[in-house]
Short mmCIF file of C-alpha atoms in Angstrom, two decimals:
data_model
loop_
_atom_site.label_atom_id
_atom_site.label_comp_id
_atom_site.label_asym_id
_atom_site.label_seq_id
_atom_site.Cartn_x
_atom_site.Cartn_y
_atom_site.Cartn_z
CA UNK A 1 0.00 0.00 0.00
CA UNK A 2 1.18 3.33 -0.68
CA UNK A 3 2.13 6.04 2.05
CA UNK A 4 -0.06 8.00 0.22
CA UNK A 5 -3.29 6.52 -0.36
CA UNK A 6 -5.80 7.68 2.20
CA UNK A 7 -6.27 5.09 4.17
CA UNK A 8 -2.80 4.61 4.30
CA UNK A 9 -2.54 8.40 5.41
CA UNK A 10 -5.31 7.74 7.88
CA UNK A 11 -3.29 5.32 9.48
CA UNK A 12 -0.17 7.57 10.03
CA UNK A 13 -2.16 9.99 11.54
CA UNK A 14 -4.17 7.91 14.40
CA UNK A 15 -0.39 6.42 14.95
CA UNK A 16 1.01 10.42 15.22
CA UNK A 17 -2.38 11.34 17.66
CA UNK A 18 -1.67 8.50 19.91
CA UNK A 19 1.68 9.04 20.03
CA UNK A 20 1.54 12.46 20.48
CA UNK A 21 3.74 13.82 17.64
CA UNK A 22 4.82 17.62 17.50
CA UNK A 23 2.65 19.73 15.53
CA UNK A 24 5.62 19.76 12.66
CA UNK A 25 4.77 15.77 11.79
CA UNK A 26 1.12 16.25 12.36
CA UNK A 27 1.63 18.99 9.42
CA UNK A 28 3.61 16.49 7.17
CA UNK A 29 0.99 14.13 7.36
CA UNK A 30 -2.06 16.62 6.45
CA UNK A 31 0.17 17.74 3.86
CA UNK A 32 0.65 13.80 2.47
CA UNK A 33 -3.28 13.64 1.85
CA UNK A 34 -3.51 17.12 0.25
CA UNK A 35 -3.80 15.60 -3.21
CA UNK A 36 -2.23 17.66 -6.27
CA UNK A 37 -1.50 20.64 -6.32
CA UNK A 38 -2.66 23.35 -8.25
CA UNK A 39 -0.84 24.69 -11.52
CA UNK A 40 1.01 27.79 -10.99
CA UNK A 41 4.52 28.87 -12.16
CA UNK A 42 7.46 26.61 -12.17
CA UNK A 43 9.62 26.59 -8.82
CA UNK A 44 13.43 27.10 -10.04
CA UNK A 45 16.83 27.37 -8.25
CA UNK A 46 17.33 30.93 -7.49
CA UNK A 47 21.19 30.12 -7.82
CA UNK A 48 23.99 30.14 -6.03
CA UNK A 49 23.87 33.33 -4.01
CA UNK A 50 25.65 36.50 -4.61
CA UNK A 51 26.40 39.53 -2.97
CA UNK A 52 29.60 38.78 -0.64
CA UNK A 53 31.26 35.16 0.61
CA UNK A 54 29.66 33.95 3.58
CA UNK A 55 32.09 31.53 4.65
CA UNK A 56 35.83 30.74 5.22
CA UNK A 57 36.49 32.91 8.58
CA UNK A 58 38.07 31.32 11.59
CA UNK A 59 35.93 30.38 14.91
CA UNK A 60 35.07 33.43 17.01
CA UNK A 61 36.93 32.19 19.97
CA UNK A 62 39.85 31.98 17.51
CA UNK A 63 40.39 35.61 16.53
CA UNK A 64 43.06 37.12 18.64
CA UNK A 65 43.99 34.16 20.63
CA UNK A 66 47.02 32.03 20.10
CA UNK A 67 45.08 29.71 18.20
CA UNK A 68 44.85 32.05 15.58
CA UNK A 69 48.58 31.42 14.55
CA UNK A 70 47.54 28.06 13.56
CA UNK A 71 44.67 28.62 11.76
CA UNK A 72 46.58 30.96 9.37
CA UNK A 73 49.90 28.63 9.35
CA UNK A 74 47.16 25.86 8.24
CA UNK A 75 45.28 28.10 6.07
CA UNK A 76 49.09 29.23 4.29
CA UNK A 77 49.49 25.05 4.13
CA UNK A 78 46.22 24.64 2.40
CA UNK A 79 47.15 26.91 -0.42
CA UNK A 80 50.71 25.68 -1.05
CA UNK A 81 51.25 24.09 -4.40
CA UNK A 82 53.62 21.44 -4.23
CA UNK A 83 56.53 20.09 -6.54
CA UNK A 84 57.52 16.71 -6.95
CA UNK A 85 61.10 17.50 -5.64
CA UNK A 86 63.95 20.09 -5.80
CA UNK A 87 61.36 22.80 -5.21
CA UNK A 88 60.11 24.41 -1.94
CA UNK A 89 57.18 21.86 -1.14
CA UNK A 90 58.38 18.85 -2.65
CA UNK A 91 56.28 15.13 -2.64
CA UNK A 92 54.00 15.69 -5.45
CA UNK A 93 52.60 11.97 -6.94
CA UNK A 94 53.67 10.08 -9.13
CA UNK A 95 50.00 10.20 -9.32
CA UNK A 96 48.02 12.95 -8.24
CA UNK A 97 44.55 14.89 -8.80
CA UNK A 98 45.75 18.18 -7.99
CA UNK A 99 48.79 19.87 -6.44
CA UNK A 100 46.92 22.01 -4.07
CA UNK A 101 44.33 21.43 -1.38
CA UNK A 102 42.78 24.94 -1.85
CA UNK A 103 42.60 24.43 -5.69
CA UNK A 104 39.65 21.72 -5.48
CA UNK A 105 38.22 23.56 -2.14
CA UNK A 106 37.70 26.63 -3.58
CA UNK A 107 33.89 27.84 -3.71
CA UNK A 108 33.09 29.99 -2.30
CA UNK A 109 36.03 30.21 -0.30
CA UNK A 110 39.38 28.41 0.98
CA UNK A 111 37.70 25.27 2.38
CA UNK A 112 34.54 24.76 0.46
CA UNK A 113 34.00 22.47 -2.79
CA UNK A 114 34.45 22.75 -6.76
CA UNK A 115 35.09 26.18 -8.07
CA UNK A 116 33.56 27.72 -11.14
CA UNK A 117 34.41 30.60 -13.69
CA UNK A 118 30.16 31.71 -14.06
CA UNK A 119 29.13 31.51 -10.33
CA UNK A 120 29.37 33.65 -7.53
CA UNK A 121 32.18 34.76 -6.36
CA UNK A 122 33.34 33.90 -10.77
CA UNK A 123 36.98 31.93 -8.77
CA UNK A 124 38.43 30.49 -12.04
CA UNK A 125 38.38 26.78 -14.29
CA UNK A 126 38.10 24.20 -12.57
CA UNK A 127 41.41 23.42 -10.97
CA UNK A 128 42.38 20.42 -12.77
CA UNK A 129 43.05 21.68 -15.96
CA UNK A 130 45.27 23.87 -15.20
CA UNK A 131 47.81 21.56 -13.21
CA UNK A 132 49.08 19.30 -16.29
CA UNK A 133 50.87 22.61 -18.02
CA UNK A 134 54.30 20.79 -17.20
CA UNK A 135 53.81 17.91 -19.62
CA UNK A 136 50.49 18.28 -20.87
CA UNK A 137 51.15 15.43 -23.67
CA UNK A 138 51.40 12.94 -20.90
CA UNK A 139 47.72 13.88 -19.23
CA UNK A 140 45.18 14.63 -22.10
CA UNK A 141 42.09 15.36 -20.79
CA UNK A 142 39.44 12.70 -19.85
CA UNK A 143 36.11 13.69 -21.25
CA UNK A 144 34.56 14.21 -17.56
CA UNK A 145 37.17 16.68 -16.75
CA UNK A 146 35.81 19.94 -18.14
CA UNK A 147 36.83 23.94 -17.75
CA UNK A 148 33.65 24.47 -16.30
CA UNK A 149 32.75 21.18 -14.90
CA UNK A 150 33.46 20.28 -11.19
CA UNK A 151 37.24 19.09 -9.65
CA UNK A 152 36.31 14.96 -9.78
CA UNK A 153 38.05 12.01 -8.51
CA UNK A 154 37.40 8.93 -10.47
CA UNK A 155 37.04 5.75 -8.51
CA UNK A 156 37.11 2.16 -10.98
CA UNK A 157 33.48 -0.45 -10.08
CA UNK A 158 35.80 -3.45 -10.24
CA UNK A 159 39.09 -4.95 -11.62
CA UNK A 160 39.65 -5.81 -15.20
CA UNK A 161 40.05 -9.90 -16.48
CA UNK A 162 43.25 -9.74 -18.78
CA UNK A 163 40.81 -9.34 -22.02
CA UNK A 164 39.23 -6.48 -20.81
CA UNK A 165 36.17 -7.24 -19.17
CA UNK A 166 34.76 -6.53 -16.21
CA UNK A 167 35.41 -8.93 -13.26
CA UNK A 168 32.35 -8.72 -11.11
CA UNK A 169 33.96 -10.79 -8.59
CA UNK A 170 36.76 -8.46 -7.53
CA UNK A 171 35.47 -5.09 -6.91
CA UNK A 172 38.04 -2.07 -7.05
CA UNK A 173 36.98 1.07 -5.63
CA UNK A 174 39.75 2.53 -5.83
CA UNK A 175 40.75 5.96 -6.67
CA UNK A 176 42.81 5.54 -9.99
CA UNK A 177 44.41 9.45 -10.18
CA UNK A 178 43.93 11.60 -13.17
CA UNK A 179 47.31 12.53 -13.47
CA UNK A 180 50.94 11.47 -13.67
CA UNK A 181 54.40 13.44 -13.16
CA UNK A 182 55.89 11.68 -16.18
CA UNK A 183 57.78 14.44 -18.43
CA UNK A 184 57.84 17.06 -16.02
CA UNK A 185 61.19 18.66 -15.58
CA UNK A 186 60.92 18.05 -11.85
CA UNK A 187 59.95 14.37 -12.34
CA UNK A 188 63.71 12.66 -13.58
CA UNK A 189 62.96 9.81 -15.62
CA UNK A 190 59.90 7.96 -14.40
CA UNK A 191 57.72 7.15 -16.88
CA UNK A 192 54.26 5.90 -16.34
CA UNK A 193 50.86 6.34 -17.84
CA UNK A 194 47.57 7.40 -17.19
CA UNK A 195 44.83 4.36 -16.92
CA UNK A 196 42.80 4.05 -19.23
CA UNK A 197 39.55 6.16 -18.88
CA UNK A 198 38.40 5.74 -22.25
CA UNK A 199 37.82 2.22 -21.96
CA UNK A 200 36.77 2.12 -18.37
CA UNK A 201 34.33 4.61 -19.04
CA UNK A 202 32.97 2.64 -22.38
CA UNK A 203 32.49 -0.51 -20.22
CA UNK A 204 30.71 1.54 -17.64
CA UNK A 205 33.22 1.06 -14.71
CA UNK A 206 34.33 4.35 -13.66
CA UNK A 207 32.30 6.50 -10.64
CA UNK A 208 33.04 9.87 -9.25
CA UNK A 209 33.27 12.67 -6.67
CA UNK A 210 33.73 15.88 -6.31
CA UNK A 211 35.36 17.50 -2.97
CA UNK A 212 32.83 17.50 0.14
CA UNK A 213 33.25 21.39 2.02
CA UNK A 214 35.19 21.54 5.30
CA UNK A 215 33.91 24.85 6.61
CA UNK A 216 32.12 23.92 10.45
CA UNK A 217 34.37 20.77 10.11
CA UNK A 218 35.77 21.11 13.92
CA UNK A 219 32.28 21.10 15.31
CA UNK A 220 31.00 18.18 13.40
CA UNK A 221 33.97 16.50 14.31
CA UNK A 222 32.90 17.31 18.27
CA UNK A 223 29.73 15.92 18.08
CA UNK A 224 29.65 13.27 20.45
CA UNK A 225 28.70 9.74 19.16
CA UNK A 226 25.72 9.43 21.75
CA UNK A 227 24.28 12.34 20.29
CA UNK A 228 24.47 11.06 16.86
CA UNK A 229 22.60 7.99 18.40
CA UNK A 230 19.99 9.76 20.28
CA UNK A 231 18.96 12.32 17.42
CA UNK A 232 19.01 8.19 15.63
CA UNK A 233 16.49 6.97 17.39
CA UNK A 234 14.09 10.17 17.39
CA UNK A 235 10.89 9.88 15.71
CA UNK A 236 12.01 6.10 14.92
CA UNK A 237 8.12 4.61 14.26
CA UNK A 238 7.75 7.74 11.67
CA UNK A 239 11.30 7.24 9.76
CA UNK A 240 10.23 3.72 9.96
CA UNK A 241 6.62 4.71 8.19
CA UNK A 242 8.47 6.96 5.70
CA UNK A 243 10.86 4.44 4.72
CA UNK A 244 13.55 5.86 6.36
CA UNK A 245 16.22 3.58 8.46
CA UNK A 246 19.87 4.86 8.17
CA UNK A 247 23.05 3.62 10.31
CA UNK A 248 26.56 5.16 11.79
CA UNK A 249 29.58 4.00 9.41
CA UNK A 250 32.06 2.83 12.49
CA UNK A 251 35.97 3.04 13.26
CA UNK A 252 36.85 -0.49 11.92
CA UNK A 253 40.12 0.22 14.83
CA UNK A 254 38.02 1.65 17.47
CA UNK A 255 34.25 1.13 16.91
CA UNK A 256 33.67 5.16 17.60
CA UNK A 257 31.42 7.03 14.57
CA UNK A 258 33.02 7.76 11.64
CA UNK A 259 31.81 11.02 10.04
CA UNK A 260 34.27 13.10 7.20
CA UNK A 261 33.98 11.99 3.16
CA UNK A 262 30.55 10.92 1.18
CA UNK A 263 30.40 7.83 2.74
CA UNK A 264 31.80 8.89 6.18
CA UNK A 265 34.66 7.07 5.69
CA UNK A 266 36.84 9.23 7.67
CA UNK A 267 37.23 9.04 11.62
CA UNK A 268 39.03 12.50 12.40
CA UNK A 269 40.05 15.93 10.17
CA UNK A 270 43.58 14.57 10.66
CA UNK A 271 43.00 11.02 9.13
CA UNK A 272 40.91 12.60 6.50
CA UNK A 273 43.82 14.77 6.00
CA UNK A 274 46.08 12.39 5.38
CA UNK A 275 44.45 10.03 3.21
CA UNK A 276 43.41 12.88 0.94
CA UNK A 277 47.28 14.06 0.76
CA UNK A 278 48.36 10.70 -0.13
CA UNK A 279 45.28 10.25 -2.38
CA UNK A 280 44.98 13.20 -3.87
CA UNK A 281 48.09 14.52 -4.09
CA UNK A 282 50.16 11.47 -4.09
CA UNK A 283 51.85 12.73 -0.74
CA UNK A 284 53.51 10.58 2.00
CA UNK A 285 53.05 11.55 5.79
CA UNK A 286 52.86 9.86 9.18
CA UNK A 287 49.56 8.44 8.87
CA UNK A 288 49.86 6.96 4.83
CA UNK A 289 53.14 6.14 4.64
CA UNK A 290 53.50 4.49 1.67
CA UNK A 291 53.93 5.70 -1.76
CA UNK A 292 50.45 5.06 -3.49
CA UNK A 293 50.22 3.05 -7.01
CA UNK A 294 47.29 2.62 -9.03
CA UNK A 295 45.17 0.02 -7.16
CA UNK A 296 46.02 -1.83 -10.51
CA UNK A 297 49.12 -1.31 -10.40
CA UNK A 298 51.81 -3.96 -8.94
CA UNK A 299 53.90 -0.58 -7.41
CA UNK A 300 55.56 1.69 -8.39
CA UNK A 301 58.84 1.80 -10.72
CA UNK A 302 61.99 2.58 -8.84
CA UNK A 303 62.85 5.45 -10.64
CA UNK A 304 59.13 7.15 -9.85
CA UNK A 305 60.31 7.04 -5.88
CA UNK A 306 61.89 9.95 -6.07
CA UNK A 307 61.81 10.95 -2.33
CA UNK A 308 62.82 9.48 1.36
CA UNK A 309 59.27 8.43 2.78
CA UNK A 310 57.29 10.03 4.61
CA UNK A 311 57.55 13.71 2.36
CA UNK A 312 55.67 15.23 4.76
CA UNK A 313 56.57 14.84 8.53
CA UNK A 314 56.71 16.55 11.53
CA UNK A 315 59.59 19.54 11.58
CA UNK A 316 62.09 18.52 14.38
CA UNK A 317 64.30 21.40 13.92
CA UNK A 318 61.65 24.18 13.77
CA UNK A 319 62.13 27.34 16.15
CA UNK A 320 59.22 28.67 15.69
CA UNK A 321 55.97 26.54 17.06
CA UNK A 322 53.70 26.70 14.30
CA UNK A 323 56.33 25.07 12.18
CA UNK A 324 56.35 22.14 13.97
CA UNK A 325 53.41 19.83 12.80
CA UNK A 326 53.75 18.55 9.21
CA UNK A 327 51.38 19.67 6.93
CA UNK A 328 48.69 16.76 8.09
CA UNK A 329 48.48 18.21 11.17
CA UNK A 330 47.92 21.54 10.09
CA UNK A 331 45.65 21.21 7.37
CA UNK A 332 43.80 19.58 10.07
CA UNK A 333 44.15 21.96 12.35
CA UNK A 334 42.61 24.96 9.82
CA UNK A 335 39.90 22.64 9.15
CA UNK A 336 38.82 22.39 12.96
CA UNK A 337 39.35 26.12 13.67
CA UNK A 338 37.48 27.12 10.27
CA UNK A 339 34.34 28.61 11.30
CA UNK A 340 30.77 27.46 9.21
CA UNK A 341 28.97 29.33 6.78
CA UNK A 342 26.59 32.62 7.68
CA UNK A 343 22.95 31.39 6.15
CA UNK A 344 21.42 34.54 4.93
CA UNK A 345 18.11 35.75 6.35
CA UNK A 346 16.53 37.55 3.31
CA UNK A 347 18.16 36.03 0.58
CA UNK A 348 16.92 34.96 -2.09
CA UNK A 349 13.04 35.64 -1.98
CA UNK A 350 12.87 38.04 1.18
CA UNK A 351 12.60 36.48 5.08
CA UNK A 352 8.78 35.13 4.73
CA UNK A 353 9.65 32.86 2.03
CA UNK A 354 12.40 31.56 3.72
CA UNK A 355 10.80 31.08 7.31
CA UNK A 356 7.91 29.13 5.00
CA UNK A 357 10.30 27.44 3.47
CA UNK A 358 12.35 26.73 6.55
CA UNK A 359 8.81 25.10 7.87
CA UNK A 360 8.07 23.17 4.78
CA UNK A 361 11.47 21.62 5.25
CA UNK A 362 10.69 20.11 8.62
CA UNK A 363 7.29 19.73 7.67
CA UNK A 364 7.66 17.29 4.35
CA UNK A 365 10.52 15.03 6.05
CA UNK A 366 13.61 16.37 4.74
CA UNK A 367 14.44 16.97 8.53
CA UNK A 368 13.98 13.33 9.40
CA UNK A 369 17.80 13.11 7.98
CA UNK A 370 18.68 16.36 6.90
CA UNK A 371 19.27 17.49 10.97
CA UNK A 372 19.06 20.99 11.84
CA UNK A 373 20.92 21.06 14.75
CA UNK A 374 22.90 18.75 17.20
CA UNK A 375 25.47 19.80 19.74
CA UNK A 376 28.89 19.22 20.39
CA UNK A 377 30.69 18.28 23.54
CA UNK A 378 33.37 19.70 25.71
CA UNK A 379 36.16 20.71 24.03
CA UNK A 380 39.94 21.41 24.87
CA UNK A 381 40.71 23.35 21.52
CA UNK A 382 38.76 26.56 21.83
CA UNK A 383 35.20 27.40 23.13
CA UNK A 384 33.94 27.85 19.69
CA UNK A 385 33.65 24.20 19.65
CA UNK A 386 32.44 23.27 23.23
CA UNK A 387 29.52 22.28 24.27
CA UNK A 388 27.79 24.87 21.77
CA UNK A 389 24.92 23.86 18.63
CA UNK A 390 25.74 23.06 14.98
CA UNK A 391 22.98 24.12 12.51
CA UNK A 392 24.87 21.34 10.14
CA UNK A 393 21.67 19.77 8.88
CA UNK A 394 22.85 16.24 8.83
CA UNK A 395 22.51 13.18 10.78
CA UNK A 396 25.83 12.19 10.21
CA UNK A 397 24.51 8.79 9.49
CA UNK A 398 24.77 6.76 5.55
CA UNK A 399 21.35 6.10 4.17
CA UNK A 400 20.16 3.87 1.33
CA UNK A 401 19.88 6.30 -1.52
CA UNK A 402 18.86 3.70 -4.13
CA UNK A 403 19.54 2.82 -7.79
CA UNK A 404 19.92 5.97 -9.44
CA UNK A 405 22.60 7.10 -6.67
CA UNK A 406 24.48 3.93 -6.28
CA UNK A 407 28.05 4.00 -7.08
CA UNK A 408 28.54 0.02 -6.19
CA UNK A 409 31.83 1.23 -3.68
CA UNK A 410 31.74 0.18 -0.69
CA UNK A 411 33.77 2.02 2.50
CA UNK A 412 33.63 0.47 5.74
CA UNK A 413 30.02 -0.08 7.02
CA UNK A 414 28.47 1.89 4.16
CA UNK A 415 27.37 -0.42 1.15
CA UNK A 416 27.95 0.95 -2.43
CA UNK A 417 24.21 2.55 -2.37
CA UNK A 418 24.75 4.18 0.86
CA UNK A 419 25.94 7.66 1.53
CA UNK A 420 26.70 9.96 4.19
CA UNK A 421 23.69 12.67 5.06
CA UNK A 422 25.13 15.76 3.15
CA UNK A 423 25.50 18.26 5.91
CA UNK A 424 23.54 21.42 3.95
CA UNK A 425 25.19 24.82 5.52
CA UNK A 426 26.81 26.66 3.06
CA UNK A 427 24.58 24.95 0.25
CA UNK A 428 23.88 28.22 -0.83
CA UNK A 429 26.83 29.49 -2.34
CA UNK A 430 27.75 25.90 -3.27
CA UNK A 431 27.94 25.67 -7.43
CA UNK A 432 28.07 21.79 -7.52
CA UNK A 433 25.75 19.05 -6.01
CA UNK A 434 25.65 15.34 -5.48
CA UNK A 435 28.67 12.98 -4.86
CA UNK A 436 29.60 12.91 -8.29
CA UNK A 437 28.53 16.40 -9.14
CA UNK A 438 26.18 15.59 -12.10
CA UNK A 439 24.11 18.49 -10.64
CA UNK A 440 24.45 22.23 -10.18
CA UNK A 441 20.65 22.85 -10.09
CA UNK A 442 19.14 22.15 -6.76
CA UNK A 443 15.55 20.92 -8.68
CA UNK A 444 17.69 18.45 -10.05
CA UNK A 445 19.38 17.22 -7.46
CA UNK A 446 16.80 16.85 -5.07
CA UNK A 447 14.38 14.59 -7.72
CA UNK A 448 17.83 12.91 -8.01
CA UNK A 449 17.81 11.45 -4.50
CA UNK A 450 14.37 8.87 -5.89
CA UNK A 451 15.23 5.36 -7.18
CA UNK A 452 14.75 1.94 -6.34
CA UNK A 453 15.50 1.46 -2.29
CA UNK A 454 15.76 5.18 -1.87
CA UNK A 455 15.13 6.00 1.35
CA UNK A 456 14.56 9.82 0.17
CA UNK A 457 12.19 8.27 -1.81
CA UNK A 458 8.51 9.52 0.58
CA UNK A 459 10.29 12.65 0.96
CA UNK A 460 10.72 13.23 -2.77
CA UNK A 461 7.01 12.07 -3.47
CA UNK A 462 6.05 14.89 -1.02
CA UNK A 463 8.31 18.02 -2.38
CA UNK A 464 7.09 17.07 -6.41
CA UNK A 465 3.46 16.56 -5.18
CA UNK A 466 2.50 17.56 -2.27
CA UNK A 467 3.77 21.22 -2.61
CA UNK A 468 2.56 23.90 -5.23
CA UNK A 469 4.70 25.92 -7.03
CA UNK A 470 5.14 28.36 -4.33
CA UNK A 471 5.43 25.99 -1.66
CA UNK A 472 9.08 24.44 -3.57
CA UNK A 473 10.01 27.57 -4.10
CA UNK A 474 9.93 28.78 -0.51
CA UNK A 475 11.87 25.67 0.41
CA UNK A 476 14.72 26.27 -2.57
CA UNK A 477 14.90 30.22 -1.32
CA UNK A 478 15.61 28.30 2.25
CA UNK A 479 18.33 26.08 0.75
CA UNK A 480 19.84 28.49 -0.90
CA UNK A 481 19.82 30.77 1.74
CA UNK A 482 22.15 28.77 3.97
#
C-alpha cells in the first residue's frame, strides 16, 4: 500500500495522535493527503547566491587568541602548491589529482568544494586543468574533466580480467588518479601512464566525486557519538513509516562514529587529512606512509620514488611553534578552527519565504535526515567548539539512496548505495551538487535522490506533489539561503 493513499494516510495519523507527535509531523501528514497541487509557475533554483562570501572565517573564539597562529599557518598550508622535488614543497605523486588542497576547495572560499568561472564569487576553471601545463602530452584530458565542470576524482566499479572485461567478482573502488608526473622537468625519468579512462568509461566502470566542504568541520567532528545515536532513534516509528532507516559507518580500529567523506569514511580531520594528501596529491606523511600506485598497479617503478618516505613529517628542527606539525596536522588543524557558513536571512526571496520554506522543510521530512541542529561536547581546543549547537543539517549517518545514486563502492560499514547525510550549511553558495557532481541545479538534485531502495524516496514524493509551485520555491529560497 502506498504512504499516500488515504487510508494509508489515515493510518499515520491515528499512529502520530496517539503518540503524540509535534505539531511539525502532524503537518507532514495533512500535507501527504492534500492531493495535487494546483498549476502555478514553475519553482526554479534561485542560484547560487551573490552579494559577498559567507564563509571561510576562523571560529570566534579563535580571533586574537594564540590559536589564531595556527589557523593561518594551516590556512598558508592549504594553499601551497607542491613540486615533486627540488622545489620548496616537494612530494608531489607520481599520481596525483591536484597539487593544491585549496585548488579543489575553492567555492566559495578556501575550504569549500568545486570552483567555477560563471558563479558567484566567478573563482576560475576548474582546478584540474590547469595543473598538467608541465607535460600536458602525458595527461590529455578525460572527457569528464571539463573547464567548467566540477574538480572529480574517479574511482574504478571493479578490476579488469586480462581481455578487458569486467570482473564482477573483484570489486576495485579505488581511486585511480587523473594525473601522472611523467615528463615534467621536476619528475627525472619515471615514466608511467595514465589508466585508461576511455575504456573504463565505455564498459561503464568508472564512478566519481567531487570534494565534500570543510567549513564547520571542527564542530562536526565534536559531536559526540551518543548524540548522533539519540537524534538516531528520534521519531524512529515515523522514519520507519516513511521508509527511512539509516546507520553510523564505524571506526573499523576503534568502533567510535566515523563522520568526514561521502560515505563517512573518515574518523578525524587529521585522518581525512592524510588520506586525501596521499590520495589526492600522491603525498607521504605519518599516517599513509607508503607511496600510493594505481590500485592496478603492482607498485611503483623505482625510478618514480623519487623521495625518502614520509615527504611530509613533523619539523624537528623548527624554532618557531607553528612550524612544527607537518602539513597533516595543520591542514587539520585549519579545518577544525574554520568557522561554518553565515545562512542569509533575506536572501533569495525576502525572510517570509524563507521562514515558509524553513517550515516546509521540517514539515515534508527532509528533517527526518537532513538534521538541523545537534550539539557538540566539551572541548579542549577553543570554546567555539564546546559544548555549543551546529545548525549542520545532517545526521551524520549513511542512508540507502537507491539505484539511481548507487556508485557500487563500498567504505567500511556503508554499502555501495549508501551515503553519508550531506550536511547542507553553506549549500547556498555551493555551485556543484551530489557525490559525483552531475548536478548544479538544486531541482535536479533533489528529484535525483528517488530510485529503487531510496530511502529519500517519501520525501521526494512529497516536495514534487505535495507542494505547489510556491510551496518548492519557498523551500529552494531556504536552501539556498544557507
Amino acid at each position: 500500500m502506498s504512504l499516500y493513499s488515504n487510508r494509508s494516510v489515515q493510518r499515520v495519523w491515528k499512529f502520530a495522535c496517539r503518540n503524540k507527535m509535534s505539531a511539525s509531523i502532524a503537518s507532514l501528514l495533512v500535507l501527504s493527503g492534500t492531493g495535487a497541487v494546483v498549476a502555478q509557475n514553475p519553482a526554479k533554483d534561485p542560484g547560487v547566491r551573490a552579494g559577498s562570501v559567507d564563509a571561510g572565517s576562523e571560529l570566534a573564539s579563535v580571533v586574537g587568541s594564540p590559536a589564531d597562529e595556527y589557523f593561518l599557518d594551516g590556512k598558508s598550508r592549504f594553499q601551497e602548491v607542491e613540486s615533486v622535488q627540488g622545489g620548496n614543497h616537494n612530494g608531489l605523486g607520481p599520481r596525483f589529482n591536484s597539487n593544491s588542497c585549496s585548488s579543489c576547495h575553492a567555492q566559495p572560499a578556501i575550504g569549500g568544494s568545486s570552483p567555477s568561472t560563471t558563479a558567484f564569487p566567478f573563482i576560475g576553471p576548474n582546478p584540474e586543468t590547469l595543473v598538467t601545463s608541465e607535460n600536458a602530452t602525458q595527461n590529455p584530458f578525460p572527457p569528464f574533466i571539463t573547464i567548467d565542470g566540477p574538480a572529480r576524482e574517479a574511482r574504478f566499479k571493479f578490476f579488469l580480467n586480462r581481455d578487458g572485461s569486467i570482473n564482477p567478482n573483484n570489486p576495485d573502488g579505488g581511486v585511480h588518479d587523473l594525473w601522472v608526473i611523467s615528463g615534467r622537468p621536476d619528475a627525472g625519468s619515471c615514466s608511467i601512464t595514465q589508466p585508461d579512462f576511455a575504456h573504463n568509461l565505455k564498459i561503464g566502470n568508472v564512478i566519481f566525486r567531487i570534494p565534500t566542504p570543510v567549513f564547520g568541520a571542527g564542530l562536526i567532528e565534536n559531536i559526540p557519538d551518543e548524540n548522533i545515536l539519540a537524534n538516531m532513534n528520534t521519531n524512529a516509528q515515523l522514519k520507519r513509516l516513511m521508509g527511512i532507516s539509516g546507520h553510523p559507518n564505524r571506526n573499523g580500529n576503534d568502533g567510535s562514529i566515523s563522520r568526514f567523506g561521502w560515505k563517512a569514511q573518515n574518523k578525524s580531520l587529521e585522518v581525512f587529512s592524510g588520506e586525501a594528501y596521499n590520495v589526492e596529491m600522491g603525498i607521504t606523511n605519518e599516517l599513509f606512509m607508503n607511496e600510493r600506485a594505481s590500485p592496478d598497479e603492482a607498485g611503483l617503478p623505482a625510478n618514480c620514488r623519487l623521495n625518502p618516505t614520509p615527504e611530509d613529517t613533523t619539523n624537528m628542527n623548527a624554532i618557531q611553534t607553528t612550524d612544527v606539525p607537518s602539513d597533516t596536522v595543520g591542514f587539520a588543524m585549519f579545518m577544525r578552527l574554520l568557522a561554518p557558513p553565515t545562512p542569509s536571512t533575506t536572501s533569495p526571496g525576502g525572510a517570509n519565504s524563507i521562514a515558509d520554506g524553513s517550515r516546509l522543510f521540517t514539515q515534508i521530512g527532509c528533517a527526518l535526515c537532513h538534521t538541523p541542529t545537534m550539539k557538540t561536547g566539551a572541548s579542549s581546543f577553543t570554546a567555539s567548539l564546546n559544548n555549543t549547537n551546529v545548525n549542520l543539517f545532517s545526521d551524520l549517518l549513511v542512508h540507502n539512496m537507491g539505484s539511481n545514486l548507487a556508485d557500487g563502492v563500498s567504505q567500511g560499514g556503508a554499502a555501495g548505495d549508501e551515503f553519508r547525510t550531506a550536511p547542507l550549511w553553506g549549500l547556498g553558495q555551493r555551485a556543484f551538487f551530489l557525490h559525483d557532481g552531475r548536478s548544479n541545479d538544486l531541482i535536479d538534485a533533489i528529484n535525483q535522490h528517488a530510485g529503487r531502495g531510496s530511502e529519500a524516496n517519501g520525501v521526494i514524493q512529497m516536495f514534487q506533489h505535495r507542494l505547489n509551485p510556491q510551496q518548492q520555491q519557498d523551500l529552494l529560497n531556504f536552501l539556498r539561503s544557507l
